[in-house]
Amino acid sequence: MAAPRRLLTLAAPLLMTAPLFLAACTTDGGDSGGGDSGGSEDSSGGGGGDLSFAVITHGSAGDAFWDVVQNGAEAAGEDLGVSVDYQSDGDPQRQAQLIDAAVNQGVDGIVVSMANPDAVQDSVEAAVDAGIPVVTINSGGDRSAEFGAIGHVGQDEAIAGRGAGQQLAAEGATNVLCVVHEAGNIGLEQRCSGAAEGLGSEVTSLQVDINDLQGAQSTITSQLQSDPTIDAVLTLNSAVAAVAVTAAADAGAEPLVATFDLNADVISGIQDGDIAFAVDQQQYEQGYLPIVMLKLYAENLNTVGGGQPVLTGPGIVDADNVDEIADLASAGTR
């Protein structure tokens, strides 16, 4: 793997310092790959060893981001010889039910994303009370220790948002539209707030629905038509980034488009010049590393992070390094 090309360090009180990397890896390619992560469908990976771990996320059906998380968790299971059962549901109440079911099954550890911490709090705490170690990922890191988890793996969303805002400012943006695709997801709100801090001015938040991309496109088009001074659109999901590019064309506008997270469309968009950059949180690590952590804890009572989150991002993918990332994305690991 090639070394990062440049590094911007962003400080955050009470959190370990997070570097904003320009990631670099191999060459050209396309799709994010991976299995279906929607609904409550499960997929088991791993070597079927004595340890069994449940991974329960809030991923929505068809969201390639969570496919890569699933790929990471199942690869860790195979590498470490443990059983990994991946399930997801975008509805927080149903996600809580999946956690409860894993507790009742007596698994040896649980990995859970907490987009809506309050909705899953009782279930996570019930797992901890039952003596099942929990590692949280992706969202809800600021509540992880409170709920009794042994660690958190993910991207600090405020730090990542600031990095995105700083990058937008460096590109000359002054009036930014921040597109939120999941109502009630605290991490997305933190991204927009962080972007405003990094930009040095307020950003306008726009709510859309990740499950209705055509409707999201229309909503973004209408906002751009109603405010022609918008000079940048920051989406918080790779699938929404693609419709934002189309929405800008429909509106007859030419805002800078940037996004969080990668998929094939985002990579192509960066290569074609339609998308300025993506903030990459390396979600493969969010699937892989917690399985390592749970195995170490089960066998040796090891913990990782010293009470601080294990940060997997943010990294900037832009025209300078996108070709090196593309093959890895097509393999389902980025």
Short mmCIF file of C-alpha atoms in Angstrom, two decimals:
data_model
loop_
_atom_site.label_atom_id
_atom_site.label_comp_id
_atom_site.label_asym_id
_atom_site.label_seq_id
_atom_site.Cartn_x
_atom_site.Cartn_y
_atom_site.Cartn_z
CA MET A 1 0.00 0.00 0.00
CA ALA A 2 1.39 3.39 -0.92
CA ALA A 3 1.91 5.95 1.78
CA PRO A 4 -0.66 8.74 2.34
CA ARG A 5 0.17 11.78 0.22
CA ARG A 6 -0.67 14.50 2.65
CA LEU A 7 -1.93 14.79 6.17
CA LEU A 8 -4.09 17.38 7.88
CA THR A 9 -4.43 16.94 11.62
CA LEU A 10 -7.64 18.08 13.27
CA ALA A 11 -7.77 18.34 17.05
CA ALA A 12 -10.85 17.51 19.12
CA PRO A 13 -11.17 17.90 22.90
CA LEU A 14 -11.67 14.65 24.85
CA LEU A 15 -11.03 12.56 21.74
CA MET A 16 -7.85 11.22 20.24
CA THR A 17 -6.56 13.43 17.46
CA ALA A 18 -7.89 12.32 14.06
CA PRO A 19 -5.75 12.65 10.94
CA LEU A 20 -7.41 13.62 7.69
CA PHE A 21 -5.61 11.37 5.24
CA LEU A 22 -5.37 11.42 1.52
CA ALA A 23 -5.60 7.66 1.14
CA ALA A 24 -3.62 5.83 -1.52
CA CYS A 25 -3.68 2.19 -2.54
CA THR A 26 -3.89 0.42 -5.98
CA THR A 27 -5.40 1.18 -9.39
CA ASP A 28 -8.59 1.66 -11.43
CA GLY A 29 -11.97 -0.13 -11.00
CA GLY A 30 -15.62 0.21 -10.03
CA ASP A 31 -18.28 -1.33 -7.76
CA SER A 32 -18.41 -1.70 -3.98
CA GLY A 33 -19.57 -5.31 -4.08
CA GLY A 34 -20.72 -7.35 -1.11
CA GLY A 35 -23.91 -9.11 -0.11
CA ASP A 36 -27.34 -7.62 0.55
CA SER A 37 -27.49 -5.87 3.90
CA GLY A 38 -31.09 -4.81 4.00
CA GLY A 39 -34.00 -5.82 6.19
CA SER A 40 -33.34 -8.46 8.81
CA GLU A 41 -31.72 -10.88 6.37
CA ASP A 42 -28.68 -12.51 7.93
CA SER A 43 -25.44 -13.74 6.45
CA SER A 44 -22.98 -15.91 8.30
CA GLY A 45 -19.24 -15.88 7.78
CA GLY A 46 -16.26 -17.21 9.63
CA GLY A 47 -14.80 -20.58 10.31
CA GLY A 48 -17.56 -21.81 12.61
CA GLY A 49 -15.25 -21.90 15.62
CA ASP A 50 -16.25 -22.02 19.27
CA LEU A 51 -16.85 -18.26 19.40
CA SER A 52 -19.92 -16.72 17.77
CA PHE A 53 -20.42 -13.00 17.25
CA ALA A 54 -23.46 -11.06 16.03
CA VAL A 55 -23.09 -7.89 13.95
CA ILE A 56 -26.28 -5.81 13.96
CA THR A 57 -26.34 -2.54 12.04
CA HIS A 58 -28.86 0.07 10.95
CA GLY A 59 -28.00 -0.40 7.27
CA SER A 60 -30.81 0.03 4.75
CA ALA A 61 -31.48 -2.40 1.91
CA GLY A 62 -29.29 -1.77 -1.12
CA ASP A 63 -26.87 0.59 0.64
CA ALA A 64 -23.42 -0.40 -0.65
CA PHE A 65 -21.77 1.24 2.37
CA TRP A 66 -23.07 -1.50 4.66
CA ASP A 67 -22.19 -4.23 2.19
CA VAL A 68 -18.55 -3.28 2.75
CA VAL A 69 -19.00 -3.35 6.54
CA GLN A 70 -20.48 -6.83 6.18
CA ASN A 71 -17.57 -7.89 3.96
CA GLY A 72 -15.11 -6.75 6.64
CA ALA A 73 -16.89 -8.57 9.46
CA GLU A 74 -17.17 -11.80 7.51
CA ALA A 75 -13.55 -11.63 6.36
CA ALA A 76 -12.46 -11.23 9.98
CA GLY A 77 -14.53 -14.25 10.91
CA GLU A 78 -12.85 -16.32 8.22
CA ASP A 79 -9.37 -15.08 9.16
CA LEU A 80 -9.84 -15.68 12.90
CA GLY A 81 -11.88 -18.88 12.73
CA VAL A 82 -14.95 -17.53 14.51
CA SER A 83 -18.61 -17.47 13.54
CA VAL A 84 -20.01 -14.10 12.41
CA ASP A 85 -23.72 -13.50 11.84
CA TYR A 86 -24.50 -10.18 10.12
CA GLN A 87 -27.99 -8.67 10.24
CA SER A 88 -29.32 -5.17 9.67
CA ASP A 89 -32.49 -3.15 9.82
CA GLY A 90 -32.93 0.57 9.21
CA ASP A 91 -35.81 0.75 11.68
CA PRO A 92 -34.32 1.39 15.15
CA GLN A 93 -37.01 -0.58 16.97
CA ARG A 94 -36.46 -3.63 14.78
CA GLN A 95 -32.71 -3.21 15.18
CA ALA A 96 -33.23 -3.35 18.96
CA GLN A 97 -35.23 -6.56 18.50
CA LEU A 98 -32.34 -8.09 16.58
CA ILE A 99 -30.01 -7.25 19.47
CA ASP A 100 -32.45 -8.83 21.92
CA ALA A 101 -32.57 -11.98 19.78
CA ALA A 102 -28.77 -12.20 19.75
CA VAL A 103 -28.74 -11.91 23.55
CA ASN A 104 -31.30 -14.70 23.82
CA GLN A 105 -29.15 -16.87 21.54
CA GLY A 106 -26.23 -16.48 23.94
CA VAL A 107 -23.69 -15.17 21.45
CA ASP A 108 -20.16 -14.47 22.68
CA GLY A 109 -20.11 -10.85 21.54
CA ILE A 110 -22.18 -8.24 19.73
CA VAL A 111 -21.19 -5.49 17.31
CA VAL A 112 -23.83 -2.78 16.91
CA SER A 113 -24.13 0.55 15.12
CA MET A 114 -26.10 3.18 17.03
CA ALA A 115 -27.59 5.74 14.66
CA ASN A 116 -30.36 6.20 17.21
CA PRO A 117 -28.73 5.47 20.57
CA ASP A 118 -31.85 6.03 22.66
CA ALA A 119 -33.79 3.41 20.66
CA VAL A 120 -31.21 0.67 21.22
CA GLN A 121 -30.00 1.65 24.70
CA ASP A 122 -32.09 -0.87 26.65
CA SER A 123 -31.09 -3.70 24.31
CA VAL A 124 -27.37 -2.87 24.41
CA GLU A 125 -27.43 -2.53 28.19
CA ALA A 126 -29.31 -5.85 28.46
CA ALA A 127 -26.52 -7.50 26.47
CA VAL A 128 -23.90 -6.03 28.79
CA ASP A 129 -25.91 -7.10 31.87
CA ALA A 130 -26.01 -10.63 30.42
CA GLY A 131 -22.20 -10.65 30.33
CA ILE A 132 -21.96 -10.27 26.55
CA PRO A 133 -19.23 -7.83 25.45
CA VAL A 134 -20.41 -5.17 23.01
CA VAL A 135 -18.39 -3.11 20.53
CA THR A 136 -20.21 -0.21 18.91
CA ILE A 137 -19.40 0.97 15.39
CA ASN A 138 -20.05 3.82 13.02
CA SER A 139 -22.56 5.89 15.00
CA GLY A 140 -23.20 6.67 18.64
CA GLY A 141 -19.59 6.65 19.76
CA ASP A 142 -20.22 9.36 22.34
CA ARG A 143 -22.73 7.07 24.12
CA SER A 144 -20.77 3.84 23.73
CA ALA A 145 -18.99 3.79 27.11
CA GLU A 146 -22.15 5.01 28.85
CA PHE A 147 -23.99 1.92 27.62
CA GLY A 148 -21.18 -0.37 28.80
CA ALA A 149 -19.52 -1.21 25.48
CA ILE A 150 -15.87 -2.25 25.62
CA GLY A 151 -14.96 -0.03 22.66
CA HIS A 152 -16.08 1.92 19.63
CA VAL A 153 -14.77 1.73 16.06
CA GLY A 154 -15.62 4.44 13.58
CA GLN A 155 -15.19 7.95 12.42
CA ASP A 156 -15.73 10.91 14.72
CA GLU A 157 -18.43 12.70 12.76
CA ALA A 158 -17.71 16.19 14.06
CA ILE A 159 -14.03 15.87 13.11
CA ALA A 160 -14.97 14.45 9.70
CA GLY A 161 -17.46 17.23 9.15
CA ARG A 162 -14.86 19.85 9.96
CA GLY A 163 -12.48 18.21 7.51
CA ALA A 164 -15.15 18.31 4.79
CA GLY A 165 -15.90 21.97 5.55
CA GLN A 166 -12.23 22.89 5.39
CA GLN A 167 -11.87 21.09 2.07
CA LEU A 168 -14.96 22.88 0.69
CA ALA A 169 -13.57 26.23 1.85
CA ALA A 170 -10.28 25.44 0.12
CA GLU A 171 -12.27 24.77 -3.06
CA GLY A 172 -13.85 28.23 -2.77
CA ALA A 173 -17.32 27.27 -1.50
CA THR A 174 -19.21 29.78 0.63
CA ASN A 175 -22.90 28.70 0.57
CA VAL A 176 -23.18 24.96 1.23
CA LEU A 177 -26.24 22.73 1.14
CA CYS A 178 -25.84 19.74 3.50
CA VAL A 179 -28.15 16.88 2.48
CA VAL A 180 -29.30 14.66 5.38
CA HIS A 181 -30.68 11.29 4.26
CA GLU A 182 -31.77 9.66 7.55
CA ALA A 183 -34.05 11.50 9.96
CA GLY A 184 -32.93 11.24 13.59
CA ASN A 185 -29.40 10.02 12.80
CA ILE A 186 -27.30 12.04 15.22
CA GLY A 187 -24.09 11.32 13.32
CA LEU A 188 -25.42 13.04 10.20
CA GLU A 189 -26.35 16.12 12.19
CA GLN A 190 -22.82 16.16 13.59
CA ARG A 191 -21.40 16.04 10.06
CA CYS A 192 -23.38 19.10 8.99
CA SER A 193 -22.47 21.00 12.17
CA GLY A 194 -18.82 20.09 11.73
CA ALA A 195 -18.93 21.17 8.09
CA ALA A 196 -20.22 24.58 9.15
CA GLU A 197 -17.37 24.89 11.65
CA GLY A 198 -14.76 23.90 9.07
CA LEU A 199 -16.28 26.18 6.44
CA GLY A 200 -16.45 29.11 8.84
CA SER A 201 -20.10 29.87 8.08
CA GLU A 202 -23.53 28.31 8.43
CA VAL A 203 -24.63 25.53 6.10
CA THR A 204 -28.22 24.84 5.05
CA SER A 205 -29.50 21.38 6.00
CA LEU A 206 -31.90 19.63 3.64
CA GLN A 207 -33.78 16.47 4.67
CA VAL A 208 -34.30 13.72 2.09
CA ASP A 209 -35.10 9.99 2.31
CA ILE A 210 -32.40 7.46 1.44
CA ASN A 211 -35.18 5.01 0.51
CA ASP A 212 -36.57 7.39 -2.14
CA LEU A 213 -33.64 8.53 -4.26
CA GLN A 214 -35.88 9.90 -7.02
CA GLY A 215 -37.66 12.04 -4.45
CA ALA A 216 -34.27 13.11 -3.04
CA GLN A 217 -33.18 14.21 -6.49
CA SER A 218 -36.32 16.31 -6.94
CA THR A 219 -35.91 17.90 -3.50
CA ILE A 220 -32.30 18.86 -4.19
CA THR A 221 -33.24 20.24 -7.62
CA SER A 222 -35.97 22.41 -6.07
CA GLN A 223 -33.60 23.75 -3.41
CA LEU A 224 -30.97 24.67 -6.00
CA GLN A 225 -33.58 26.39 -8.16
CA SER A 226 -34.93 28.36 -5.20
CA ASP A 227 -31.47 29.52 -4.09
CA PRO A 228 -29.08 30.08 -7.00
CA THR A 229 -26.38 31.32 -4.60
CA ILE A 230 -25.73 27.74 -3.39
CA ASP A 231 -22.25 26.97 -4.67
CA ALA A 232 -21.68 23.55 -3.06
CA VAL A 233 -23.74 20.47 -2.20
CA LEU A 234 -22.39 18.17 0.50
CA THR A 235 -24.14 14.80 0.63
CA LEU A 236 -23.67 12.43 3.54
CA ASN A 237 -24.16 9.20 1.63
CA SER A 238 -22.61 7.89 -1.57
CA ALA A 239 -25.94 6.97 -3.20
CA VAL A 240 -27.27 10.48 -2.61
CA ALA A 241 -24.13 11.96 -4.19
CA ALA A 242 -25.01 10.51 -7.59
CA VAL A 243 -28.52 11.97 -7.54
CA ALA A 244 -27.12 15.32 -6.38
CA VAL A 245 -25.01 15.48 -9.55
CA THR A 246 -28.14 14.83 -11.65
CA ALA A 247 -30.17 17.27 -9.57
CA ALA A 248 -27.65 20.04 -10.23
CA ALA A 249 -27.91 19.41 -13.98
CA ASP A 250 -31.72 19.40 -13.76
CA ALA A 251 -31.62 22.75 -11.95
CA GLY A 252 -29.26 24.26 -14.51
CA ALA A 253 -26.83 24.92 -11.67
CA GLU A 254 -23.12 24.20 -11.32
CA PRO A 255 -22.43 23.75 -7.61
CA LEU A 256 -19.42 21.86 -6.34
CA VAL A 257 -20.62 18.39 -5.28
CA ALA A 258 -18.83 16.53 -2.50
CA THR A 259 -19.87 13.58 -0.38
CA PHE A 260 -19.18 11.27 2.48
CA ASP A 261 -18.39 7.64 1.66
CA LEU A 262 -17.54 5.76 -1.51
CA ASN A 263 -19.30 3.61 -4.07
CA ALA A 264 -18.79 2.94 -7.78
CA ASP A 265 -20.77 6.02 -8.83
CA VAL A 266 -18.77 8.29 -6.53
CA ILE A 267 -15.47 6.91 -7.80
CA SER A 268 -16.60 7.42 -11.41
CA GLY A 269 -17.87 10.89 -10.53
CA ILE A 270 -14.51 11.89 -9.08
CA GLN A 271 -12.70 10.46 -12.08
CA ASP A 272 -15.04 12.34 -14.46
CA GLY A 273 -14.81 15.60 -12.51
CA ASP A 274 -18.48 15.65 -11.47
CA ILE A 275 -17.68 15.10 -7.78
CA ALA A 276 -14.89 17.09 -6.15
CA PHE A 277 -14.04 14.69 -3.33
CA ALA A 278 -15.35 12.06 -0.93
CA VAL A 279 -14.73 11.73 2.80
CA ASP A 280 -13.83 8.08 3.29
CA GLN A 281 -14.31 6.47 6.71
CA GLN A 282 -12.92 3.08 5.63
CA GLN A 283 -16.01 1.14 6.67
CA TYR A 284 -14.36 -2.22 5.93
CA GLU A 285 -12.38 -1.60 9.11
CA GLN A 286 -15.64 -0.96 10.99
CA GLY A 287 -16.64 -4.52 10.18
CA TYR A 288 -13.25 -6.18 10.57
CA LEU A 289 -11.70 -4.58 13.65
CA PRO A 290 -14.57 -5.20 16.13
CA ILE A 291 -14.38 -8.95 15.44
CA VAL A 292 -10.67 -8.84 16.29
CA MET A 293 -11.46 -6.85 19.44
CA LEU A 294 -14.17 -9.27 20.58
CA LYS A 295 -11.95 -12.31 20.02
CA LEU A 296 -9.09 -10.72 21.97
CA TYR A 297 -11.48 -9.83 24.79
CA ALA A 298 -13.04 -13.31 24.87
CA GLU A 299 -9.68 -15.08 24.96
CA ASN A 300 -7.43 -12.65 26.80
CA LEU A 301 -9.59 -9.84 28.28
CA ASN A 302 -7.83 -7.32 26.03
CA THR A 303 -9.44 -3.98 25.27
CA VAL A 304 -8.42 -1.49 22.59
CA GLY A 305 -8.51 2.30 22.59
CA GLY A 306 -7.95 3.08 26.25
CA GLY A 307 -11.45 4.50 26.59
CA GLN A 308 -11.19 6.46 23.35
CA PRO A 309 -12.74 5.49 20.01
CA VAL A 310 -10.65 3.67 17.42
CA LEU A 311 -10.90 6.09 14.50
CA THR A 312 -11.13 4.76 10.94
CA GLY A 313 -11.33 8.14 9.24
CA PRO A 314 -11.68 10.64 7.85
CA GLY A 315 -9.67 10.32 4.65
CA ILE A 316 -10.11 12.43 1.53
CA VAL A 317 -10.44 10.69 -1.84
CA ASP A 318 -10.14 13.10 -4.76
CA ALA A 319 -8.72 13.29 -8.27
CA ASP A 320 -5.18 12.90 -6.90
CA ASN A 321 -5.71 9.40 -5.50
CA VAL A 322 -9.04 8.03 -6.77
CA ASP A 323 -7.48 5.72 -9.36
CA GLU A 324 -5.49 4.00 -6.60
CA ILE A 325 -8.65 3.39 -4.54
CA ALA A 326 -10.85 2.16 -7.39
CA ASP A 327 -9.69 -1.47 -7.60
CA LEU A 328 -10.07 -1.91 -3.86
CA ALA A 329 -13.61 -0.55 -4.02
CA SER A 330 -14.46 -3.00 -6.79
CA ALA A 331 -13.19 -5.80 -4.55
CA GLY A 332 -15.59 -4.71 -1.81
CA THR A 333 -12.98 -3.57 0.71
CA ARG A 334 -13.26 0.24 0.31
#
